[in-house]
CSV table of C-alpha atoms and ligand atoms in Angstrom, one decimal:
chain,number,residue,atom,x,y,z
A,656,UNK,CA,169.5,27.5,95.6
A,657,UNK,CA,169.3,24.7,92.6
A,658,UNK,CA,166.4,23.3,94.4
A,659,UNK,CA,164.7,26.4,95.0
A,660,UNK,CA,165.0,27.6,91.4
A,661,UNK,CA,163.6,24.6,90.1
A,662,UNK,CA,160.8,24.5,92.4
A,663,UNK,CA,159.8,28.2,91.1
A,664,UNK,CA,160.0,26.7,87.6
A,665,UNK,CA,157.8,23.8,88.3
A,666,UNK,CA,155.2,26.7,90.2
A,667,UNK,CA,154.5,28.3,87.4
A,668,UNK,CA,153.5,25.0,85.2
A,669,UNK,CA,150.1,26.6,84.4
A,670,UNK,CA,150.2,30.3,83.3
A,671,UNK,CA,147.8,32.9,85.6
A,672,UNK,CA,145.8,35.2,82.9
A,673,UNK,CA,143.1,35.8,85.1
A,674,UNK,CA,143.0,38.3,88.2
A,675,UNK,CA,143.0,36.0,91.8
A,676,UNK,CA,139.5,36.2,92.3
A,677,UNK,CA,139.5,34.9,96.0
A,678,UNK,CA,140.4,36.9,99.0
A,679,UNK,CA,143.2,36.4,101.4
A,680,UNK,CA,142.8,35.0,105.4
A,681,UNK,CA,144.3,38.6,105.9
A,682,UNK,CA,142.2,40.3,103.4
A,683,UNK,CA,138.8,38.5,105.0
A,684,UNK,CA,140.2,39.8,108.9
A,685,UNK,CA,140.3,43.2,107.3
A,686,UNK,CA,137.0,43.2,105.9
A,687,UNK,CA,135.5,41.4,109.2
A,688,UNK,CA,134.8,38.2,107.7
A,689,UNK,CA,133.9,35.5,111.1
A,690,UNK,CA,134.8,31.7,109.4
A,691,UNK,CA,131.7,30.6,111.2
A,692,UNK,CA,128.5,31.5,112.6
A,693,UNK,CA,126.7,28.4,114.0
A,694,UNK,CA,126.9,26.6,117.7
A,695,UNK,CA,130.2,24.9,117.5
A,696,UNK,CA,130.3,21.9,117.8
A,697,UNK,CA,127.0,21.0,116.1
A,698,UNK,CA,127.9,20.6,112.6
A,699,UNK,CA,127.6,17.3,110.4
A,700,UNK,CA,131.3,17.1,110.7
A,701,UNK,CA,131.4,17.3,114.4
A,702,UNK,CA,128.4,15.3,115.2
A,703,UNK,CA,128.1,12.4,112.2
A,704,UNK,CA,125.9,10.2,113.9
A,705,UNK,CA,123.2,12.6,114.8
A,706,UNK,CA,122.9,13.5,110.9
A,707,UNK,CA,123.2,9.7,109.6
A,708,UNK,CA,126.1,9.9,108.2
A,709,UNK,CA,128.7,7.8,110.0
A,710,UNK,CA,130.0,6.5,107.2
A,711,UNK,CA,129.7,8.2,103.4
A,712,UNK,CA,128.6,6.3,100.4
A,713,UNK,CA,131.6,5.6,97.4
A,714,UNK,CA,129.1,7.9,95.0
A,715,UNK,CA,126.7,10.9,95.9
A,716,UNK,CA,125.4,13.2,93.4
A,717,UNK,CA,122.5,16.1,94.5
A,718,UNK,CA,122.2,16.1,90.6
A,719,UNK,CA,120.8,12.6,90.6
A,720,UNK,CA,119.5,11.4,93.6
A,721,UNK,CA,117.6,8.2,92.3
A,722,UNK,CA,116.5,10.1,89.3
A,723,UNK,CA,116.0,13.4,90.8
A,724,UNK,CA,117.8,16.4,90.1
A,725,UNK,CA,118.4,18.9,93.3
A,726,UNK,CA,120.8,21.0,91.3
A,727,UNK,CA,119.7,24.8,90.6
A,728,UNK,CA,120.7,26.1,87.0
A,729,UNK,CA,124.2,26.6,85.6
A,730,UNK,CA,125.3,30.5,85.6
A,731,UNK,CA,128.0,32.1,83.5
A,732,UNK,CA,129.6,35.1,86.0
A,733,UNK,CA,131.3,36.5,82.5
A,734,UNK,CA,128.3,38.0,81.1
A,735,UNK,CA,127.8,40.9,80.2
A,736,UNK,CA,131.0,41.6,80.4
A,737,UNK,CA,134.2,40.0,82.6
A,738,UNK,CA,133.3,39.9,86.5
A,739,UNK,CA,135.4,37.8,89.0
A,740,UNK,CA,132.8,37.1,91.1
A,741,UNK,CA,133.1,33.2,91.0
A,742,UNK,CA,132.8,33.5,94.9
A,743,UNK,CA,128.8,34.9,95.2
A,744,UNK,CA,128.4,32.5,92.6
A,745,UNK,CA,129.5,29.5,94.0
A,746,UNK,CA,127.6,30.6,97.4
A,747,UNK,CA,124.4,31.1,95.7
A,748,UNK,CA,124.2,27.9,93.5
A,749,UNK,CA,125.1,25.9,96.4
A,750,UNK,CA,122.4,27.5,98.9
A,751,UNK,CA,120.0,27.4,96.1
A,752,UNK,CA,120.4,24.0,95.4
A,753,UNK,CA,120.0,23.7,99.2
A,754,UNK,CA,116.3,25.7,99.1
A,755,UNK,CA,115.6,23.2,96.4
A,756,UNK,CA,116.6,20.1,98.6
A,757,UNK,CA,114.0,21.7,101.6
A,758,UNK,CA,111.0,22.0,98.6
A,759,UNK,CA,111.9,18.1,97.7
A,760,UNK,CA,112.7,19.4,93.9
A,761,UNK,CA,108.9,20.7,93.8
A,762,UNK,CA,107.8,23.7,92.0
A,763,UNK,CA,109.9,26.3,89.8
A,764,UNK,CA,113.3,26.6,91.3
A,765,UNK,CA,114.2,29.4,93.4
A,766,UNK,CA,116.9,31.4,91.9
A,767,UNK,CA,119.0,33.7,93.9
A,768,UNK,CA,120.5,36.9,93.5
A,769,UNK,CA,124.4,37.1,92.4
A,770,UNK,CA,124.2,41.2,92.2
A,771,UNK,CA,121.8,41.6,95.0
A,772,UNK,CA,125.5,40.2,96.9
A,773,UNK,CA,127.9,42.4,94.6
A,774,UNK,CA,125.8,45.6,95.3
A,775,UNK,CA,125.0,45.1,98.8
A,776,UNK,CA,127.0,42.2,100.4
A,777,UNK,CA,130.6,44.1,101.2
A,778,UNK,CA,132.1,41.1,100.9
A,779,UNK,CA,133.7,41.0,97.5
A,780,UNK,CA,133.3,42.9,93.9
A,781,UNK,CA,133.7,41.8,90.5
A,782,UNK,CA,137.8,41.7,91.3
A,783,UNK,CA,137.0,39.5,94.0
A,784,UNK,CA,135.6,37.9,97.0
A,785,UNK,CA,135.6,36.2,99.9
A,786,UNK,CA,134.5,32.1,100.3
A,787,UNK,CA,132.4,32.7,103.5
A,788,UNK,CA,131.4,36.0,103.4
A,789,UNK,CA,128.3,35.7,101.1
A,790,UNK,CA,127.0,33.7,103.9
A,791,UNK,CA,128.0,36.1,106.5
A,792,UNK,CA,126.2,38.7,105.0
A,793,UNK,CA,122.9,36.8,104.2
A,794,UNK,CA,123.1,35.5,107.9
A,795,UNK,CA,123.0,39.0,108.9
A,796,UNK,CA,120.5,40.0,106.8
A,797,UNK,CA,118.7,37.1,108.2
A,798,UNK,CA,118.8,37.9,111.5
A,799,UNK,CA,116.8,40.8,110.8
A,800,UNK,CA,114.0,39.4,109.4
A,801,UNK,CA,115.3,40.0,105.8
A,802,UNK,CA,117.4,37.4,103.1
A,803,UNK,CA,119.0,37.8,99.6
A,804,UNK,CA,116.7,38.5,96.6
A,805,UNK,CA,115.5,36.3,93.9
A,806,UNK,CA,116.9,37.2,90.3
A,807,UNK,CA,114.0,38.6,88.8
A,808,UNK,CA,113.5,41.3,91.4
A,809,UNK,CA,117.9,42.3,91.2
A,810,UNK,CA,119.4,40.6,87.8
A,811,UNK,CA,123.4,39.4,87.2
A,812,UNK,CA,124.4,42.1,85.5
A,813,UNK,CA,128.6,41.3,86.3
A,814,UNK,CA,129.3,44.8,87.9
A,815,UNK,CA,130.5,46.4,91.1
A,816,UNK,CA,130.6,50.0,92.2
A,817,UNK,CA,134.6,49.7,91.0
A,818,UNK,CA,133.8,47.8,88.0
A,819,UNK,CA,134.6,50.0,84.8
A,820,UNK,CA,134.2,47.0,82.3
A,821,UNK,CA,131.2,47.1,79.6
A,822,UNK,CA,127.8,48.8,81.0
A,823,UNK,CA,129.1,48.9,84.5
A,824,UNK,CA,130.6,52.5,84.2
A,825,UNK,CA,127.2,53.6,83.5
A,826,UNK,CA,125.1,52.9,86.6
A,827,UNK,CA,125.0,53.1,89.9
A,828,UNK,CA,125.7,49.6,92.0
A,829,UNK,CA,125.9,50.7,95.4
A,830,UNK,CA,123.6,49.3,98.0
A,831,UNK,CA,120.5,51.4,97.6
A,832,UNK,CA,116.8,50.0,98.1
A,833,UNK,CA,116.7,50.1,94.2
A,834,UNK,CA,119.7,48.2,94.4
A,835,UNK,CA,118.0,45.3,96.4
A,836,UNK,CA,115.2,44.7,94.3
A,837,UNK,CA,113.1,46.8,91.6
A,838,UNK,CA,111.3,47.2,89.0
A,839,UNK,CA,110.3,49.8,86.2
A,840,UNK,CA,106.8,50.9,85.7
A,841,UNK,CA,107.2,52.4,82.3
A,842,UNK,CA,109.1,54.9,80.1
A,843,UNK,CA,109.5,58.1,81.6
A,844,UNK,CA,108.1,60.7,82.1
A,845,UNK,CA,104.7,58.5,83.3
A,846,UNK,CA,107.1,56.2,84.6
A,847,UNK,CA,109.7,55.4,86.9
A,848,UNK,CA,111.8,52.8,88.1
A,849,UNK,CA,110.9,52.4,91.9
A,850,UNK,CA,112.7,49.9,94.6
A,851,UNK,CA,110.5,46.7,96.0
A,852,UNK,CA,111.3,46.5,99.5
A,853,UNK,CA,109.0,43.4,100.3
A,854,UNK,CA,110.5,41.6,97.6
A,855,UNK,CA,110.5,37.7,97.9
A,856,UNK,CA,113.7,36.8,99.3
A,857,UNK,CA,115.6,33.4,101.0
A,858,UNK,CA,117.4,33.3,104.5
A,859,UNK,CA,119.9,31.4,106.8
A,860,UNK,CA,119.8,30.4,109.9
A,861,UNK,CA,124.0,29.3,110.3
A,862,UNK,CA,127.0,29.3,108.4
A,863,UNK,CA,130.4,27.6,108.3
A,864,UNK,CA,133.3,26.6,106.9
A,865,UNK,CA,134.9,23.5,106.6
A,866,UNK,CA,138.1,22.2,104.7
A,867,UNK,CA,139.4,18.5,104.1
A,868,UNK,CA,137.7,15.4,101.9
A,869,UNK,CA,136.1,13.6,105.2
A,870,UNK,CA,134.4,16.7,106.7
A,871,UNK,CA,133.0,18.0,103.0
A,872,UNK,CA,131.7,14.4,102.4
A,873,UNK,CA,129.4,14.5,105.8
A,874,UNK,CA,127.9,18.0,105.0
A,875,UNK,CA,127.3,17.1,101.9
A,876,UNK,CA,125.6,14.1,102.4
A,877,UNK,CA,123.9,15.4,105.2
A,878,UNK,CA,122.6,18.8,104.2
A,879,UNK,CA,123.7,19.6,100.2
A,880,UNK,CA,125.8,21.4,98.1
A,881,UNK,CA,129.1,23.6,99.0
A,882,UNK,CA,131.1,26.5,98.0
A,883,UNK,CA,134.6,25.7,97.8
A,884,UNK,CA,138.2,27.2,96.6
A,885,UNK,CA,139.8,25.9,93.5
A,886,UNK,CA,143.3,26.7,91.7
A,887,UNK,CA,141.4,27.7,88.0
A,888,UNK,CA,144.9,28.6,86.0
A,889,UNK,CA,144.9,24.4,84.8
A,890,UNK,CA,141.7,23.5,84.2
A,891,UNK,CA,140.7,26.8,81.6
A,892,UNK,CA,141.5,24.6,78.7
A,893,UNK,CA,139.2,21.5,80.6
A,894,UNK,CA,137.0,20.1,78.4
A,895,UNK,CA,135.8,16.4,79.6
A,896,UNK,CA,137.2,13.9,81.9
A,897,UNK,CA,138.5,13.7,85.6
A,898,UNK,CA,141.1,17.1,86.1
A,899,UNK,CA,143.8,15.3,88.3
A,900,UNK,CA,146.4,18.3,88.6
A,901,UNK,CA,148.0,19.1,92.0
A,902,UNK,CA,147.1,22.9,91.5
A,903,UNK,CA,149.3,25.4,93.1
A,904,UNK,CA,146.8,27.9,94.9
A,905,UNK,CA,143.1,29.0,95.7
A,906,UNK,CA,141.9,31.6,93.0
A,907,UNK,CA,138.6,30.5,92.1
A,908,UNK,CA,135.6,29.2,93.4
A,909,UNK,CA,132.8,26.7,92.8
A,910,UNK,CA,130.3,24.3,94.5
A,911,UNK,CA,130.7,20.8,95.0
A,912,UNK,CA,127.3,18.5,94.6
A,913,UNK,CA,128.9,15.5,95.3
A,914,UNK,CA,131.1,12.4,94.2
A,915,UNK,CA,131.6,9.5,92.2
A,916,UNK,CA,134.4,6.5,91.9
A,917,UNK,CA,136.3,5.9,88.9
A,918,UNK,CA,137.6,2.3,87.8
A,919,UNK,CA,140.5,3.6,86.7
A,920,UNK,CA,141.2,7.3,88.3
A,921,UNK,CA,139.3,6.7,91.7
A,922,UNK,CA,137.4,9.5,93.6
A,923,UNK,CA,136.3,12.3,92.6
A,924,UNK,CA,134.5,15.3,93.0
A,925,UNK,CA,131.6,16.8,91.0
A,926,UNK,CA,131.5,20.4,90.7
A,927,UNK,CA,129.3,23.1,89.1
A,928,UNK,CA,131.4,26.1,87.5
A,929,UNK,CA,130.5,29.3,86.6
A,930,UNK,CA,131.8,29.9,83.2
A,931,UNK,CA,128.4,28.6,81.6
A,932,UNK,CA,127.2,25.5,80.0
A,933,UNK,CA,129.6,25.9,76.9
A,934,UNK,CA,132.2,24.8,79.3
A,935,UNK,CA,133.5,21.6,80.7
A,936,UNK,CA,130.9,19.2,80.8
A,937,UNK,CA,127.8,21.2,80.8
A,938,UNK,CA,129.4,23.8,83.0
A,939,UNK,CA,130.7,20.9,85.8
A,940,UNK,CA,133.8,19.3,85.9
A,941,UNK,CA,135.4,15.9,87.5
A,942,UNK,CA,137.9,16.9,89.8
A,943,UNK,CA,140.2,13.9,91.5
A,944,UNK,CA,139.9,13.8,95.5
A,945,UNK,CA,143.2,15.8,96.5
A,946,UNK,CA,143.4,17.7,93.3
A,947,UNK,CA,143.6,21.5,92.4
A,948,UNK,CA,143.0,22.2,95.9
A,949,UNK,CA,138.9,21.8,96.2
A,950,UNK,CA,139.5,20.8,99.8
A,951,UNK,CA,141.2,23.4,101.5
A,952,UNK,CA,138.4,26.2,101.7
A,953,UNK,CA,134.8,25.4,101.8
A,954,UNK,CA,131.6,27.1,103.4
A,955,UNK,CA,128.3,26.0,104.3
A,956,UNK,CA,124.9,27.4,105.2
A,957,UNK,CA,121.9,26.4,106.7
A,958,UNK,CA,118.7,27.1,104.7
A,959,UNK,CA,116.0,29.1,107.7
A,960,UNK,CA,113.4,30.1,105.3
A,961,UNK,CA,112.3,31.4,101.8
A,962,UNK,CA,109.3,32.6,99.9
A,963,UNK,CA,107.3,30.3,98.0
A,964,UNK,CA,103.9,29.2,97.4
A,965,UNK,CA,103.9,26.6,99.6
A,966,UNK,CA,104.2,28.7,102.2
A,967,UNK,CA,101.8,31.4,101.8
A,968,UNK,CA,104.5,33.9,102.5
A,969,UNK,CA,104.7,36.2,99.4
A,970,UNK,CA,103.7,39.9,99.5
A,971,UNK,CA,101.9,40.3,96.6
A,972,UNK,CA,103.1,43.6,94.9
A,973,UNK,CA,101.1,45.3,91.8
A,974,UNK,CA,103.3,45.3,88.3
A,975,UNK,CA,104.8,48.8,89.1
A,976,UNK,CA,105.7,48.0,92.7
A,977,UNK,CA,103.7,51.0,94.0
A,978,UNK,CA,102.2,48.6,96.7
A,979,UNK,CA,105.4,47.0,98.4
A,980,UNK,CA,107.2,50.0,99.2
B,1346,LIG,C1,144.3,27.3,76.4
B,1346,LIG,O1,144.3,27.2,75.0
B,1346,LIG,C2,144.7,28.4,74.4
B,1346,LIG,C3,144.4,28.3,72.9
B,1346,LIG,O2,144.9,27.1,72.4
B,1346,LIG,C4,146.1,28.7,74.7
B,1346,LIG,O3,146.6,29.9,74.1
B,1346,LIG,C5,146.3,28.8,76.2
B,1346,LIG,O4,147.7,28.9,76.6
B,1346,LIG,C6,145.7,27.6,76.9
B,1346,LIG,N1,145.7,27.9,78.3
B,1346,LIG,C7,146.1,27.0,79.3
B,1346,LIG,C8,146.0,27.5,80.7
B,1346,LIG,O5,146.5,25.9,79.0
């Protein structure tokens, strides 16, 4: 009894102010959320040699690869107003920075929708989501010939059709064709805001998840960036540094661009928040291998295809949309 009561002391180290924003096991099997989506078997985990990566460098960073930067932009999920959806974040900036990988860091970056997810993925809301489900739900968009929208046809506006906070009561963010993409002619009553349904848009070919330092270190190095859990109560206060806390529980999540070594505090991860740039350093933080529990739940996906000069595959709609409906 002693021992228990102390342990329930120690538990509580870090004070929880903010709502879980990640979803039970049991709360992803209700919603229908499959861990994976890819032939078994075939992964960079599973099969190091056919990827290259047998063994892992001691530092890796998609950030600065000789120089180059494969990293997508830093987001902040809290504005407008309070949103905990950390987990479409952490999905997006990781399969963005993926996209970017495939286009060799050439051309503007390709920015993916976080509310094209929170309005039509069914996978989460602003009071939470699942890890893998993002890229369940662009996998199935995928697979019929569609993908997830860039941001400037379906901005982050941090709201869900339950949301109540700031402008979210005022509007409608249920999964209509506005509610994928749009845009708005002009002021009523010559004009109207009308849905863009060939709207430029990224895809996935396979998903999966993966958890442990050895199996994240060989999808990272061989494909990019991952979404992964994190326990957020101790690091809200994290300013600079290496965060070496045990952590106590998954209720956040980020992406993980790589590693480094430390002389002093050894490995660690480097991983891109979502609280903005104000935070941390620069919005990322240094989190020791084993700590605050970045290796239990991670998810991958495999970038298929997306719309971009290059490729000569954009539908090229007039101002008011009137042409891609
Ligand atoms: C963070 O700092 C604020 C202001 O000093 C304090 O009230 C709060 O308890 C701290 N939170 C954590 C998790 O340490």
């Amino acid at each position: 009894m002693f021992a228990l009561a102390l342990f329930a002391v120690s538990s509580h180290a870090y004070p929880r102010t903010r709502p879980n924003e990640v979803w039970s096991r049991e709360q992803e099997i209700q919603h229908g959320i499959k861990l994976n989506d890819y032939p078994l078997g075939s992964a960079p985990h599973e099969v190091p040699h056919k990827w290259g990566v047998a063994s892992v460098p001691d530092e890796l960073n998609w950030c600065d690869m000789d120089g180059v930067s494969y990293c997508t932009r830093s987001r902040n999920q809290h504005i407008p107003q309070y949103c905990g959806s950390c987990w479409a974040h952490g999905s997006v900036s990781a399969l963005g920075d993926r996209i970017k990988i495939a286009r060799k860091a050439q051309g503007a970056d390709i920015d993916l929708s976080v509310q094209h997810i929170l309005n039509c993925g069914g996978v989460g809301s602003c009071h939470g989501g699942s890890v893998a489900g993002p890229y369940q739900w662009i996998k199935s968009k995928s697979d019929k010939g569609s993908g997830i929208s860039y941001e400037t046809s379906n901005p982050y506006l941090a709201c869900s059709s339950e949301s109540e906070e700031g402008i979210c009561g005022n509007a409608d963010w249920s999964c209509t064709p506005m509610n994928e993409a749009r845009t708005c002619s002009t002021f009523p009553p010559q004009g109207k805001c009308l849905p863009i349904k060939q709207f430029p848009m990224a895809s996935i070919s396979a998903y999966g998840t993966i958890s442990g330092q050895t199996a994240m270190q060989k999808e990272i190095a061989a494909r990019g960036p991952i979404s992964c859990g994190i326990d957020a109560a101790p690091i809200l206060n994290y300013t600079s540094g290496i965060a070496d806390m045990r952590g106590e529980m998954v209720d956040h999540v980020i992406s993980v661009v790589g590693w480094g070594k430390d002389d002093t505090k050894g490995s660690y991860w480097i991983v891109r928040n979502s609280w903005g740039e104000y935070w941390g350093e620069m919005g990322y933080i240094r989190v020791a291998f084993g700590a605050l529990k970045v290796e239990e739940q991670c998810a991958w996906a495999e970038v298929k295809d997306y719309t971009a000069p290059e490729k000569n595959n954009q539908v090229h709609c007039f101002e008011g949309g009137e042409n891609c409906q």
